[in-house]
Amino acid sequence: MSLGLFEAITKSLPHPVILCAAEGTILAANPAATASIPQLSAGASLYVLAQDDASILRGHLGNWLRNGSPLPGGLTMKDSDGSLVRFRCNGVRATWWQGPGAVVQLNLHRLDHADRFVVLSRQVSALNREIAIRRTAEAQREELLLAEQAARARLQRLYQLTEALASSTSLAQVAAAVAATAAQALDAEGVTLELHSRRLVPALEPGEKVRTWAGTVWEDLDQPEDVTGSATAETVRIPLESDHVVVGALQVRPGVGGIPEPVHLAAVGQQIAQAVRRAGLYEHEHRVAERLQLSLLPQLPDIAGLDVATCYAPASDMVMVGGDWYDLYDLDEDHIGLSVGDVAGHGLPQAAVMAQIIAALRGIVLRCGTRPDAVLRELNEYLHLYHRGHMATAAYLLFHRPTRTLTYVKAGHPPPLVIHPDGSSRYLDGPISPPAGPVPEARFRLGEITLAPGEAVLLYTDGLIERRGETLDTGLARLTDTARRGAGLNVPDLCELFLNHQPGADYHDDRALLLLRPHSPPSPAQ
């Protein structure tokens, strides 16, 4: 019990009560004490106030300090007017005291009043009982506070699991969220996530190769070699079921607190099952969109004297098809045409416009493919006439084999990258023209360079370089760094390097790439 509590309890008592240290210093006195003797207040010394012999007072203090039951005594003190006042004392060691050293609780009774020694003794006993009750109540409050704090911490861990699962879209993200937060939510030593990959992401066609889930932190129940073990006596296995489909299981290794309550286990398992089911549907829809997008892109012709590679990947956070395209045109013996572009937006309407642009461009290129500005001018009129409200960025390049001249035009599209044999590179930062579609009769200006032997040209869409919170210059600089790292690679490997030049990044737009490297002309000696 503290001094504050002692003062609160003794405030209303009609008789003086003081708290005194072993050396005689008064630690606290109730109002009745100071009313009786004003000097009887905290900080005063009994040895100064008492008129008795110091050895007598020392003996009283010693007896009171050694006993846990009240012992009688007497004290004589001088009042404020100089008169002597005799007190009968009832002293006892304050066993409730939690401060430093031992202290004595003294109940004083003026002998010039009616002797209420018995009454005072009873009041002391009542006071001690009240103190004991209050100490018990304090201990109970401490226990309740600790229990409340533990419950609040558990709810916080559950919230962290829920938040992590809600922000996860792919199976890999859900598995990572479970690995990071599920054990803490269950007060467990650890957890192991097991999933049925074929139930979550079924094959799109018979005989399709089973997808590998590189880098994930879960075991695949549909590939037995990936399962390292089963539940033991030390683990608890929770089935994961959502929409009446068992999608896997969660193995829980209990912590020091033992096995969590069944209701708690079931609630966590249900949250994980729903997140896994949702992520499986996302993965399936993402693959369907990717398959549809690839089916819309053209098959490029094999052209002698050219090494050509293409790559495509959908946005990592979308399940809709997009409007990115690339194409290659074998115009005649001396001329090769290339195009790349992106219809603004995502969805089936944009994909449909993209497919029609590919078909329209092939017809346009047949008529005027050797005049890049005319190709983009006709594409612009086609979009403005037949697809109002749609816009596309595009680039068309014409390669003249005999002179290795590359003529190009850009309609609001990122600049193609020319890659030198040593890995250095430069962008085709020539004239810029407006995107195709919105502006009728727009003018498209030409640029021209000559490719040196061994140089390659990379065409790409903006999804390769755009990142949220970054400028385009940062993305363009990354491509030049990638070109340096890819020095000496063949065309397919270099194209793949550009596609995945930033591992682990979230790509918020589709990526379409076309990489072309003309063969070097034979040396004069040959």
Coordinates of C-alpha atoms in Angstrom, one line a residue:
M1 CA 0.0 0.0 0.0
S2 CA 1.3 3.5 -0.8
L3 CA 1.4 6.6 1.5
G4 CA -1.4 8.1 -0.6
L5 CA -3.7 5.1 0.1
F6 CA -2.8 5.3 3.8
E7 CA -3.7 9.0 4.0
A8 CA -7.0 8.3 2.1
I9 CA -8.0 5.6 4.5
T10 CA -7.1 7.4 7.7
K11 CA -8.4 10.8 6.7
S12 CA -11.9 10.3 8.1
L13 CA -10.8 8.6 11.4
P14 CA -11.6 10.7 14.5
H15 CA -8.4 9.8 16.4
P16 CA -4.8 10.6 15.5
V17 CA -2.9 8.0 13.4
I18 CA 0.7 8.5 12.3
L19 CA 3.2 6.5 10.2
C20 CA 6.7 6.5 11.7
A21 CA 10.0 5.2 10.4
A22 CA 12.4 3.2 12.6
E23 CA 14.6 6.3 13.3
G24 CA 11.6 8.3 14.5
T25 CA 10.8 10.3 11.4
I26 CA 7.1 10.8 10.8
L27 CA 6.2 9.7 7.3
A28 CA 2.5 10.6 7.3
A29 CA -0.2 11.8 9.8
N30 CA -4.0 12.0 9.4
P31 CA -5.9 15.3 10.0
A32 CA -6.9 14.2 13.5
A33 CA -3.2 14.0 14.4
T34 CA -2.3 17.5 13.2
A35 CA -5.5 18.8 14.8
S36 CA -4.4 17.4 18.1
I37 CA -0.8 18.5 17.9
P38 CA 0.0 20.7 14.8
Q39 CA 3.7 19.7 14.9
L40 CA 2.6 16.1 14.5
S41 CA 3.0 16.2 10.7
A42 CA 5.1 14.5 8.0
G43 CA 8.8 15.2 8.3
A44 CA 8.8 15.9 12.0
S45 CA 10.8 13.7 14.4
L46 CA 9.2 11.8 17.4
Y47 CA 12.5 12.2 19.3
V48 CA 12.1 16.0 19.0
L49 CA 8.4 16.1 19.8
A50 CA 8.2 13.6 22.6
Q51 CA 9.0 14.8 26.1
D52 CA 9.8 11.3 27.3
D53 CA 13.3 10.0 27.8
A54 CA 14.8 9.1 24.4
S55 CA 15.7 5.6 25.7
I56 CA 12.0 4.9 26.5
L57 CA 10.9 6.1 23.1
R58 CA 13.6 3.9 21.5
G59 CA 12.4 0.9 23.5
H60 CA 8.8 1.5 22.4
L61 CA 9.8 1.8 18.7
G62 CA 11.8 -1.4 19.0
N63 CA 8.9 -3.4 20.5
W64 CA 6.4 -2.1 17.9
L65 CA 8.8 -2.9 15.0
R66 CA 9.3 -6.5 16.2
N67 CA 5.6 -7.3 16.5
G68 CA 2.9 -7.9 13.9
S69 CA 0.2 -7.4 16.6
P70 CA -0.7 -4.2 18.4
L71 CA 1.3 -3.4 21.5
P72 CA 0.4 -0.6 24.0
G73 CA 2.7 2.2 25.0
G74 CA 2.7 5.9 26.0
L75 CA 4.0 9.2 24.7
T76 CA 4.1 12.7 26.1
M77 CA 4.2 15.6 23.7
K78 CA 4.1 19.4 24.0
D79 CA 1.1 21.1 22.5
S80 CA 1.3 24.4 20.5
D81 CA 0.5 26.4 23.6
G82 CA 3.3 24.7 25.5
S83 CA 1.1 22.4 27.6
L84 CA 2.0 18.7 27.9
V85 CA -0.3 16.2 26.4
R86 CA -0.2 12.5 27.3
F87 CA -1.1 9.9 24.8
R88 CA -1.9 6.3 25.1
C89 CA -0.3 4.5 22.0
N90 CA -1.3 1.4 20.2
G91 CA 1.7 0.6 18.0
V92 CA 2.3 -2.2 15.4
R93 CA 4.7 -2.9 12.6
A94 CA 3.0 -1.9 9.3
T95 CA 3.2 -5.2 7.4
W96 CA 1.5 -3.7 4.4
W97 CA 4.3 -1.2 3.9
Q98 CA 6.0 -1.6 0.5
G99 CA 8.5 1.2 0.8
P100 CA 12.1 1.0 2.1
G101 CA 12.8 0.0 5.7
A102 CA 10.3 -1.0 8.4
V103 CA 7.7 1.4 9.7
V104 CA 5.4 1.7 12.7
Q105 CA 1.7 2.6 12.5
L106 CA 0.7 4.4 15.7
N107 CA -2.9 5.0 16.9
L108 CA -2.9 7.8 19.5
H109 CA -5.4 8.4 22.3
R110 CA -5.4 11.5 24.5
L111 CA -5.7 10.5 28.1
D112 CA -7.6 13.6 28.9
H113 CA -10.5 12.2 26.8
A114 CA -12.5 9.1 27.4
D115 CA -10.3 6.0 27.2
R116 CA -11.3 4.3 24.0
F117 CA -8.4 1.9 23.8
V118 CA -10.5 -1.1 23.0
V119 CA -12.4 0.8 20.4
L120 CA -9.1 1.9 18.9
S121 CA -7.8 -1.6 18.8
R122 CA -10.9 -2.7 16.9
Q123 CA -10.5 0.2 14.5
V124 CA -6.9 -0.9 13.9
S125 CA -8.0 -4.4 13.2
A126 CA -10.7 -3.1 10.8
L127 CA -8.1 -0.9 9.2
N128 CA -5.8 -3.8 8.7
R129 CA -8.6 -5.9 7.2
E130 CA -9.5 -3.0 4.8
I131 CA -5.9 -2.8 3.8
A132 CA -5.8 -6.5 3.1
I133 CA -9.0 -6.3 1.1
R134 CA -7.6 -3.5 -0.9
R135 CA -4.3 -5.3 -1.6
T136 CA -6.3 -8.3 -2.8
A137 CA -8.4 -6.1 -5.1
E138 CA -5.2 -4.6 -6.4
A139 CA -3.8 -8.0 -7.2
Q140 CA -7.0 -9.0 -8.9
R141 CA -6.9 -5.8 -11.0
E142 CA -3.3 -6.6 -12.0
E143 CA -4.4 -10.1 -13.2
L144 CA -7.3 -8.6 -15.1
L145 CA -5.1 -6.0 -16.7
L146 CA -2.5 -8.7 -17.8
A147 CA -5.3 -10.8 -19.2
E148 CA -6.7 -7.8 -21.1
Q149 CA -3.3 -7.0 -22.5
A150 CA -2.8 -10.6 -23.6
A151 CA -6.2 -10.6 -25.4
R152 CA -5.4 -7.2 -27.0
A153 CA -2.0 -8.5 -28.3
R154 CA -3.7 -11.6 -29.7
L155 CA -6.3 -9.6 -31.5
Q156 CA -3.5 -7.4 -32.9
R157 CA -1.7 -10.5 -34.3
L158 CA -5.0 -11.7 -35.8
Y159 CA -5.5 -8.3 -37.4
Q160 CA -2.0 -8.5 -38.9
L161 CA -2.8 -11.9 -40.4
T162 CA -6.1 -10.6 -41.8
E163 CA -4.4 -7.5 -43.2
A164 CA -1.6 -9.5 -44.8
L165 CA -4.0 -12.0 -46.4
A166 CA -6.4 -9.2 -47.7
S167 CA -3.5 -7.4 -49.5
S168 CA -2.2 -10.7 -51.2
T169 CA -3.4 -11.5 -54.7
S170 CA -1.2 -14.3 -55.9
L171 CA -0.6 -17.7 -54.3
A172 CA 3.0 -16.8 -53.7
Q173 CA 1.9 -13.7 -51.8
V174 CA -0.7 -15.5 -49.7
A175 CA 1.9 -18.2 -48.8
A176 CA 4.4 -15.5 -47.8
A177 CA 1.8 -13.8 -45.7
V178 CA 1.0 -17.1 -43.9
A179 CA 4.6 -17.8 -43.3
A180 CA 5.1 -14.3 -41.8
T181 CA 2.1 -13.9 -39.6
A182 CA 0.1 -17.2 -39.0
A183 CA 2.4 -18.6 -36.4
Q184 CA 2.2 -15.4 -34.3
A185 CA -1.6 -15.3 -34.7
L186 CA -1.8 -18.8 -33.3
D187 CA 0.9 -18.4 -30.6
A188 CA 2.6 -21.3 -32.3
E189 CA 6.2 -22.3 -32.8
G190 CA 5.7 -22.5 -36.6
V191 CA 3.3 -23.4 -39.4
T192 CA 3.6 -25.2 -42.7
L193 CA 1.2 -24.5 -45.6
E194 CA 0.3 -27.3 -47.9
L195 CA -1.8 -26.7 -51.1
H196 CA -3.4 -28.6 -53.9
S197 CA -2.0 -26.7 -56.9
R198 CA -4.1 -28.5 -59.5
R199 CA -7.3 -27.8 -57.7
L200 CA -6.4 -24.1 -57.3
V201 CA -5.0 -23.6 -60.8
P202 CA -6.4 -26.3 -63.1
A203 CA -4.7 -27.0 -66.4
L204 CA -6.0 -25.0 -69.4
E205 CA -5.7 -27.9 -71.8
P206 CA -5.1 -31.7 -71.5
G207 CA -1.5 -32.6 -71.1
E208 CA -0.4 -29.1 -70.0
K209 CA 2.9 -29.1 -68.2
V210 CA 2.5 -28.7 -64.4
R211 CA 3.4 -25.2 -63.4
T212 CA 6.4 -24.8 -61.1
W213 CA 6.1 -22.5 -58.2
A214 CA 9.7 -21.4 -57.8
G215 CA 10.4 -19.4 -54.7
T216 CA 7.2 -20.2 -52.8
V217 CA 7.1 -21.1 -49.1
W218 CA 4.5 -23.9 -49.3
E219 CA 4.4 -27.6 -50.1
D220 CA 2.6 -28.9 -53.2
L221 CA 0.3 -31.8 -52.3
D222 CA -0.1 -32.6 -56.0
Q223 CA 3.6 -33.1 -56.4
P224 CA 4.5 -35.7 -53.7
E225 CA 8.2 -35.0 -54.0
D226 CA 7.6 -31.5 -52.6
V227 CA 5.9 -32.8 -49.4
T228 CA 8.6 -33.2 -46.7
G229 CA 6.4 -34.8 -44.1
S230 CA 3.0 -35.3 -42.5
A231 CA 1.4 -34.4 -39.2
T232 CA 3.0 -35.9 -36.1
A233 CA 2.0 -36.1 -32.5
E234 CA 3.6 -32.7 -31.9
T235 CA 1.7 -31.0 -34.7
V236 CA -2.0 -30.2 -35.5
R237 CA -3.2 -30.3 -39.1
I238 CA -6.1 -28.0 -40.0
P239 CA -7.9 -28.8 -43.3
L240 CA -8.3 -25.7 -45.5
E241 CA -11.7 -25.7 -47.1
S242 CA -13.5 -23.0 -49.1
D243 CA -16.6 -23.2 -51.2
H244 CA -16.8 -26.9 -50.3
V245 CA -13.4 -27.5 -51.9
V246 CA -10.5 -28.7 -49.8
V247 CA -7.6 -26.7 -51.1
G248 CA -4.9 -27.8 -48.7
A249 CA -4.0 -28.0 -45.0
L250 CA -2.1 -26.0 -42.4
Q251 CA 0.2 -27.8 -40.1
V252 CA 0.7 -26.1 -36.7
R253 CA 3.6 -26.8 -34.3
P254 CA 2.3 -25.6 -30.9
G255 CA 4.3 -23.2 -28.9
V256 CA 5.0 -23.1 -25.1
G257 CA 1.3 -22.4 -24.5
G258 CA 0.2 -25.7 -26.0
I259 CA -2.4 -26.3 -28.7
P260 CA -4.6 -23.2 -29.4
E261 CA -8.3 -23.5 -28.8
P262 CA -10.2 -25.3 -31.6
V263 CA -12.4 -22.3 -32.3
H264 CA -9.3 -20.1 -32.7
L265 CA -7.6 -22.7 -35.0
A266 CA -10.8 -23.0 -37.1
A267 CA -11.1 -19.2 -37.5
V268 CA -7.5 -18.8 -38.7
G269 CA -7.8 -21.8 -41.0
Q270 CA -11.0 -20.4 -42.6
Q271 CA -9.3 -17.0 -43.2
I272 CA -6.3 -18.7 -44.9
A273 CA -8.6 -21.0 -46.9
Q274 CA -10.6 -18.1 -48.3
A275 CA -7.4 -16.2 -49.2
V276 CA -5.9 -19.3 -50.9
R277 CA -9.1 -19.9 -52.9
R278 CA -9.3 -16.3 -54.0
A279 CA -5.6 -16.3 -55.0
G280 CA -6.1 -19.5 -57.0
L281 CA -9.0 -18.0 -58.9
Y282 CA -6.8 -14.9 -59.6
E283 CA -3.9 -17.1 -60.8
H284 CA -6.3 -19.0 -63.1
E285 CA -7.9 -15.9 -64.6
H286 CA -4.4 -14.4 -65.0
R287 CA -3.3 -17.4 -67.0
V288 CA -6.4 -17.3 -69.1
A289 CA -5.8 -13.6 -69.9
E290 CA -2.2 -14.3 -70.7
R291 CA -3.2 -17.2 -73.0
L292 CA -5.7 -15.0 -74.8
Q293 CA -3.3 -12.2 -75.2
L294 CA -0.6 -14.5 -76.7
S295 CA -3.2 -16.0 -79.1
L296 CA -3.9 -12.4 -80.4
L297 CA -0.3 -11.6 -81.1
P298 CA 1.0 -12.5 -84.6
Q299 CA 3.3 -15.3 -85.5
L300 CA 6.4 -13.7 -87.0
P301 CA 7.9 -15.0 -90.2
D302 CA 11.3 -16.5 -90.4
I303 CA 13.5 -14.1 -92.4
A304 CA 17.0 -15.1 -93.6
G305 CA 19.8 -12.9 -92.4
L306 CA 17.9 -11.8 -89.2
D307 CA 18.0 -13.0 -85.6
V308 CA 14.6 -12.1 -84.1
A309 CA 13.2 -12.8 -80.7
T310 CA 9.9 -11.7 -79.0
C311 CA 8.7 -11.8 -75.4
Y312 CA 5.4 -10.9 -73.8
A313 CA 4.3 -10.8 -70.1
P314 CA 1.0 -9.5 -68.7
A315 CA 0.8 -7.0 -65.9
S316 CA 1.5 -8.7 -62.6
D317 CA -1.5 -7.2 -60.8
M318 CA -4.2 -7.5 -63.5
V319 CA -6.2 -10.4 -65.0
M320 CA -7.4 -8.4 -68.0
V321 CA -6.0 -8.6 -71.5
G322 CA -4.2 -5.5 -72.9
G323 CA -3.6 -3.8 -76.1
D324 CA 0.2 -4.3 -76.6
W325 CA 1.4 -5.7 -80.0
Y326 CA 4.6 -6.2 -82.1
D327 CA 4.9 -7.4 -85.7
L328 CA 7.5 -8.0 -88.4
Y329 CA 7.0 -7.6 -92.1
D330 CA 9.1 -9.1 -95.0
L331 CA 8.4 -6.4 -97.6
D332 CA 10.9 -7.4 -100.3
E333 CA 14.5 -8.5 -100.7
D334 CA 15.9 -5.3 -99.4
H335 CA 13.3 -4.0 -96.9
I336 CA 12.1 -5.3 -93.5
G337 CA 9.4 -3.5 -91.5
L338 CA 8.9 -3.6 -87.8
S339 CA 6.1 -2.3 -85.6
V340 CA 5.3 -2.1 -81.9
G341 CA 2.5 -0.4 -80.1
D342 CA 0.1 -0.2 -77.2
V343 CA -3.7 0.6 -77.2
A344 CA -4.4 2.8 -74.2
G345 CA -6.3 0.9 -71.4
H346 CA -6.9 -2.7 -70.5
G347 CA -9.8 -5.0 -71.2
L348 CA -11.5 -6.9 -74.0
P349 CA -12.3 -3.7 -76.0
Q350 CA -8.6 -2.7 -76.1
A351 CA -7.6 -6.3 -77.0
A352 CA -10.1 -6.3 -79.8
V353 CA -8.8 -2.9 -81.1
M354 CA -5.3 -4.3 -80.9
A355 CA -6.2 -7.4 -83.0
Q356 CA -7.8 -5.2 -85.6
I357 CA -4.8 -2.8 -85.7
I358 CA -2.5 -5.8 -86.4
A359 CA -4.7 -6.9 -89.3
A360 CA -5.0 -3.3 -90.6
L361 CA -1.3 -2.7 -90.3
R362 CA -0.5 -5.7 -92.4
G363 CA -2.8 -4.3 -95.2
I364 CA -1.3 -0.8 -94.8
V365 CA 2.3 -2.1 -94.9
L366 CA 1.6 -4.0 -98.2
R367 CA 0.7 -0.7 -99.8
C368 CA 3.2 1.8 -98.3
G369 CA 5.5 -0.2 -96.0
T370 CA 8.6 1.5 -97.4
R371 CA 7.4 4.9 -96.2
P372 CA 7.2 4.8 -92.4
D373 CA 5.4 8.2 -92.2
A374 CA 2.7 7.0 -94.6
V375 CA 2.2 3.8 -92.5
L376 CA 1.5 5.8 -89.3
R377 CA -0.6 8.4 -91.2
E378 CA -2.9 5.7 -92.5
L379 CA -3.0 3.9 -89.1
N380 CA -4.0 7.3 -87.5
E381 CA -6.8 7.8 -90.0
Y382 CA -8.0 4.2 -89.5
L383 CA -8.2 4.6 -85.7
H384 CA -9.9 8.0 -86.0
L385 CA -12.4 6.7 -88.4
Y386 CA -13.3 3.3 -87.0
H387 CA -12.3 3.4 -83.4
R388 CA -13.2 6.8 -82.1
G389 CA -12.3 7.2 -78.4
H390 CA -9.4 4.8 -78.6
M391 CA -5.7 5.9 -78.8
A392 CA -2.6 4.0 -79.5
T393 CA 1.1 4.8 -79.2
A394 CA 3.1 3.1 -81.9
A395 CA 6.5 3.0 -83.6
Y396 CA 7.2 1.8 -87.2
L397 CA 10.7 1.1 -88.4
L398 CA 12.0 0.3 -91.9
F399 CA 15.4 -1.5 -92.3
H400 CA 17.1 -1.3 -95.6
R401 CA 19.5 -4.3 -95.8
P402 CA 22.0 -3.1 -98.5
T403 CA 22.8 0.2 -96.7
R404 CA 21.8 -1.0 -93.1
T405 CA 19.7 2.2 -92.9
L406 CA 17.0 2.3 -90.3
T407 CA 14.2 4.8 -90.9
Y408 CA 11.7 5.2 -88.1
V409 CA 8.7 7.2 -86.9
K410 CA 7.4 7.3 -83.3
A411 CA 3.8 8.2 -82.5
G412 CA 3.9 9.0 -78.8
H413 CA 5.8 5.7 -78.1
P414 CA 9.0 5.1 -76.0
P415 CA 12.1 5.3 -78.1
P416 CA 13.6 2.0 -79.5
L417 CA 17.0 1.1 -78.2
V418 CA 20.0 0.4 -80.4
I419 CA 22.4 -2.0 -78.7
H420 CA 26.1 -2.0 -79.7
P421 CA 28.1 -5.3 -79.7
D422 CA 30.0 -4.2 -76.6
G423 CA 26.8 -3.6 -74.6
S424 CA 26.7 0.1 -74.9
S425 CA 23.5 1.5 -76.3
R426 CA 21.6 4.6 -77.5
Y427 CA 18.0 5.5 -77.9
L428 CA 16.4 6.6 -81.1
D429 CA 15.5 10.0 -79.8
G430 CA 14.6 11.5 -83.1
P431 CA 11.5 13.4 -84.0
I432 CA 8.4 12.8 -81.8
S433 CA 4.9 12.7 -83.2
P434 CA 1.5 12.5 -81.5
P435 CA -0.2 9.2 -80.6
A436 CA -2.4 7.6 -83.3
G437 CA -6.1 8.1 -83.2
P438 CA -7.1 11.4 -81.4
V439 CA -5.8 13.9 -84.0
P440 CA -7.0 13.6 -87.6
E441 CA -4.5 14.5 -90.3
A442 CA -1.6 14.5 -87.8
R443 CA 1.9 14.8 -89.2
F444 CA 4.4 12.0 -88.5
R445 CA 8.1 13.0 -88.8
L446 CA 10.9 10.6 -89.7
G447 CA 14.2 9.8 -88.1
E448 CA 17.1 7.9 -89.7
I449 CA 20.3 6.1 -88.6
T450 CA 22.7 3.6 -90.0
L451 CA 23.2 0.3 -88.0
A452 CA 26.8 -0.8 -87.6
P453 CA 27.5 -4.5 -88.0
G454 CA 26.5 -6.5 -84.9
E455 CA 24.1 -3.9 -83.6
A456 CA 20.6 -4.9 -82.5
V457 CA 17.4 -2.9 -82.1
L458 CA 15.0 -3.4 -79.2
L459 CA 11.3 -2.4 -79.6
Y460 CA 9.2 -2.5 -76.4
T461 CA 6.0 -1.1 -74.8
D462 CA 5.9 1.2 -71.8
G463 CA 5.2 -1.5 -69.3
L464 CA 8.8 -2.4 -69.5
I465 CA 10.1 0.9 -68.1
E466 CA 7.2 2.4 -66.1
R467 CA 7.0 2.0 -62.3
R468 CA 4.8 3.8 -59.9
G469 CA 6.6 6.6 -58.2
E470 CA 9.4 6.7 -60.8
T471 CA 10.2 8.9 -63.7
L472 CA 10.5 7.5 -67.2
D473 CA 14.2 8.5 -67.2
T474 CA 14.8 6.1 -64.4
G475 CA 13.2 3.2 -66.3
L476 CA 15.1 4.1 -69.5
A477 CA 18.4 4.2 -67.6
R478 CA 17.7 0.7 -66.3
L479 CA 17.4 -0.6 -69.9
T480 CA 20.8 0.8 -70.8
D481 CA 22.3 -0.8 -67.7
T482 CA 20.7 -4.1 -68.8
A483 CA 22.1 -3.8 -72.3
R484 CA 25.6 -3.6 -70.7
R485 CA 25.0 -6.7 -68.7
G486 CA 23.8 -8.5 -71.8
A487 CA 26.9 -8.0 -73.9
G488 CA 27.7 -11.2 -75.7
L489 CA 24.3 -12.9 -75.3
N490 CA 22.4 -14.3 -78.2
V491 CA 19.2 -12.6 -79.3
P492 CA 16.7 -14.9 -77.5
D493 CA 18.6 -14.8 -74.2
L494 CA 19.1 -11.0 -74.4
C495 CA 15.3 -10.5 -75.1
E496 CA 14.6 -12.7 -72.0
L497 CA 17.1 -10.6 -69.9
F498 CA 15.3 -7.4 -70.9
L499 CA 11.9 -8.9 -70.0
N500 CA 13.0 -9.9 -66.5
H501 CA 15.6 -7.2 -65.9
Q502 CA 14.1 -6.2 -62.6
P503 CA 13.3 -9.5 -60.7
G504 CA 10.6 -9.2 -58.0
A505 CA 9.2 -5.9 -59.4
D506 CA 5.5 -5.3 -59.7
Y507 CA 4.7 -4.6 -63.3
H508 CA 1.6 -2.6 -63.6
D509 CA 1.3 -2.8 -67.4
D510 CA 1.9 -5.4 -70.0
R511 CA 5.4 -5.9 -71.5
A512 CA 5.8 -6.7 -75.2
L513 CA 9.3 -6.8 -76.7
L514 CA 10.7 -7.4 -80.2
L515 CA 14.5 -7.7 -80.5
L516 CA 16.1 -7.8 -84.0
R517 CA 19.8 -8.2 -84.9
P518 CA 20.7 -8.2 -88.7
H519 CA 23.5 -10.6 -89.6
S520 CA 26.8 -8.8 -90.3
P521 CA 27.7 -8.6 -94.0
P522 CA 30.4 -10.9 -95.2
S523 CA 33.9 -9.5 -95.2
P524 CA 35.5 -8.5 -98.5
A525 CA 37.9 -11.5 -98.2
Q526 CA 35.0 -13.8 -98.3

